[in-house]
mmCIF file of C-alpha atoms in Angstrom:
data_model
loop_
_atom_site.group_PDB
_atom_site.id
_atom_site.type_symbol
_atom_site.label_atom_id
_atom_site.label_comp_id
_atom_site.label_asym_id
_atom_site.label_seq_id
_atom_site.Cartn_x
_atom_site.Cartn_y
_atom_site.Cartn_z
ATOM 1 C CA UNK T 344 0.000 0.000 0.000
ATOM 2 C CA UNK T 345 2.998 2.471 0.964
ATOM 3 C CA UNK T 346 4.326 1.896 -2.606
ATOM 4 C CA UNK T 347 0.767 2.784 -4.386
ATOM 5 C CA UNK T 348 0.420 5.325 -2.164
ATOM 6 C CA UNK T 349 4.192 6.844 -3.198
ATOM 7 C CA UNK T 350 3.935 6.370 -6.656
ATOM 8 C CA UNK T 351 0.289 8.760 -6.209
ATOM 9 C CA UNK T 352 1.920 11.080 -3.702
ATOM 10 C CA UNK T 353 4.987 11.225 -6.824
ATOM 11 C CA UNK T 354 2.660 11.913 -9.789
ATOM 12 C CA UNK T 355 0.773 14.273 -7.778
ATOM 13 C CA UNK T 356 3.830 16.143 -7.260
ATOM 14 C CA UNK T 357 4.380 15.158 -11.137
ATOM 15 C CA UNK T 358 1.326 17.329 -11.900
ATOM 16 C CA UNK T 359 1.681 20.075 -9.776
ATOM 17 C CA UNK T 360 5.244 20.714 -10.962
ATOM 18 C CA UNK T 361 4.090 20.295 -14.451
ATOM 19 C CA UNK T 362 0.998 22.343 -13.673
ATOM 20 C CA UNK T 363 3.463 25.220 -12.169
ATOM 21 C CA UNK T 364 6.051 24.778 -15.053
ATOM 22 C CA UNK T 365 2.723 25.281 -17.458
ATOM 23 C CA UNK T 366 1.823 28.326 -16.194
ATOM 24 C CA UNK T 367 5.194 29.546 -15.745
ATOM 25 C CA UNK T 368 5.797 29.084 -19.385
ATOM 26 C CA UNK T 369 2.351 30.826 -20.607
ATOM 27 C CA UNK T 370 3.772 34.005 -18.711
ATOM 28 C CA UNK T 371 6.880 33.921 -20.367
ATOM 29 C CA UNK T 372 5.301 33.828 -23.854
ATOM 30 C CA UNK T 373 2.630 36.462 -23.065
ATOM 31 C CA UNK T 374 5.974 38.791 -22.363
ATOM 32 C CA UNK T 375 7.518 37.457 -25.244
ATOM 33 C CA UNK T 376 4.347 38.961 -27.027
ATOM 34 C CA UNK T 377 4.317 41.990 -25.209
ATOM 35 C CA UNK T 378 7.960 42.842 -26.453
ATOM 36 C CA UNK T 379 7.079 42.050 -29.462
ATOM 37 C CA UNK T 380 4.428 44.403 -29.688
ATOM 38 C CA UNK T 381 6.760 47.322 -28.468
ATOM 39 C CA UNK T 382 9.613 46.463 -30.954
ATOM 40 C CA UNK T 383 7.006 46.361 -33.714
ATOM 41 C CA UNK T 384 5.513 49.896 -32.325
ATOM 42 C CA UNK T 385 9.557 51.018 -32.267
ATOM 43 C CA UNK T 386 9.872 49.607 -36.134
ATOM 44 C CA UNK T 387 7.026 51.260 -36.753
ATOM 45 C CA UNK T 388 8.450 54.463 -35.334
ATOM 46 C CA UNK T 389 11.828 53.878 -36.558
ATOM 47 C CA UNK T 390 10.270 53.639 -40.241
ATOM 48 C CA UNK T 391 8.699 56.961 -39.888
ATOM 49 C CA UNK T 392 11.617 58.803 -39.026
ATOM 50 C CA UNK T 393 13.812 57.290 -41.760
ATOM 51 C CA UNK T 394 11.032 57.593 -44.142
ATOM 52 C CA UNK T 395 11.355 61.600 -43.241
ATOM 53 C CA UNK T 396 14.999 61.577 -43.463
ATOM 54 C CA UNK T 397 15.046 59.796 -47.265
ATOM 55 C CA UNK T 398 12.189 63.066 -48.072
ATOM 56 C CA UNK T 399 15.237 65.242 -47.023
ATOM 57 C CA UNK T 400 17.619 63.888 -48.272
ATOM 58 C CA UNK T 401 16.129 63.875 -51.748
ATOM 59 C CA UNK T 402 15.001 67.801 -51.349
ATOM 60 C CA UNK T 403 18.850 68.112 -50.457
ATOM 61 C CA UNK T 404 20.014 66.573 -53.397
ATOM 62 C CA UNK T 405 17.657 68.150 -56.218
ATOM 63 C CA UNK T 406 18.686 71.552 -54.291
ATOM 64 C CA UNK T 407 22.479 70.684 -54.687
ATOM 65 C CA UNK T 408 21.820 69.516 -58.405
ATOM 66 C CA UNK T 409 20.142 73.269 -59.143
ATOM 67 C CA UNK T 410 23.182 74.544 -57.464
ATOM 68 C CA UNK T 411 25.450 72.832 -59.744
ATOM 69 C CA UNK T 412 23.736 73.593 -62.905
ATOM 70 C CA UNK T 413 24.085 77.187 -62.186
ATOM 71 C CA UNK T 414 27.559 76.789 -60.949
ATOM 72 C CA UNK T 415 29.188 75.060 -63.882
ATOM 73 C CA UNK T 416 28.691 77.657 -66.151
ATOM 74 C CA UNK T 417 29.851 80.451 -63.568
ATOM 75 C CA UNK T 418 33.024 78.718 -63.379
ATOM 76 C CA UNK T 419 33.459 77.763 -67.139
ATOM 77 C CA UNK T 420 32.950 81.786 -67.572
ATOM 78 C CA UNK T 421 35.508 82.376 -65.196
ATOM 79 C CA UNK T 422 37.936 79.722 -66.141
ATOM 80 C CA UNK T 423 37.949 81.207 -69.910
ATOM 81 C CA UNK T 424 37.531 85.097 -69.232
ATOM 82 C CA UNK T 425 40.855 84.628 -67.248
ATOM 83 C CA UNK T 426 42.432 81.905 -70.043
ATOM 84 C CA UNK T 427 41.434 85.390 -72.200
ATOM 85 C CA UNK T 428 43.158 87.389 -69.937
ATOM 86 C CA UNK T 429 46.447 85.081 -69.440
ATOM 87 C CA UNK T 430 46.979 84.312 -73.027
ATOM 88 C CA UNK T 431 45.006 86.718 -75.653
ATOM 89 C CA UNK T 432 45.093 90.060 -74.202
ATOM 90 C CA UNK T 433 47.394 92.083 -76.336
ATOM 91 C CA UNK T 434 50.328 93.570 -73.718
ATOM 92 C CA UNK T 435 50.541 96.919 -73.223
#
């Protein structure tokens, strides 16, 4: 009887532990999906922000392109007025 009587005392504890380990492990997961909510709210975030920053960039670079449009010929004025001046002014 002491034997049946261990072996029902032993699953019970079985059961319990199993019961404990159970719940232990449906708490973990629920803040498994609770940080996976926030990292998908940062991601989110994160998106935004870089999604701004590309916009920026690309007024940046159409500004800088209109800039060097307007530049080139500037210089290419300058570089020959003075190529002019160096080499086909008459001396005086």
């Amino acid at each position: 009887m002491t034997d049946h009587s261990d072996q029902l005392d032993r699953i019970e504890r079985l059961l319990r532990d199993g019961n404990d380990l159970r719940r232990q492990a449906i708490a973990v997961q629920q803040e498994a999906i609770e940080l996976q909510k926030s990292l998908v709210a940062d991601q989110r975030a994160n998106i935004t922000k870089a999604s701004l920053v590309n916009d920026q960039a690309l007024a940046l670079q159409s500004r800088a392109r209109r800039v060097v449009t307007v530049i080139i010929p500037i210089l290419l004025l300058l570089v020959g007025y003075v190529s002019w001046l160096l080499f086909f002014r008459p001396y005086r």
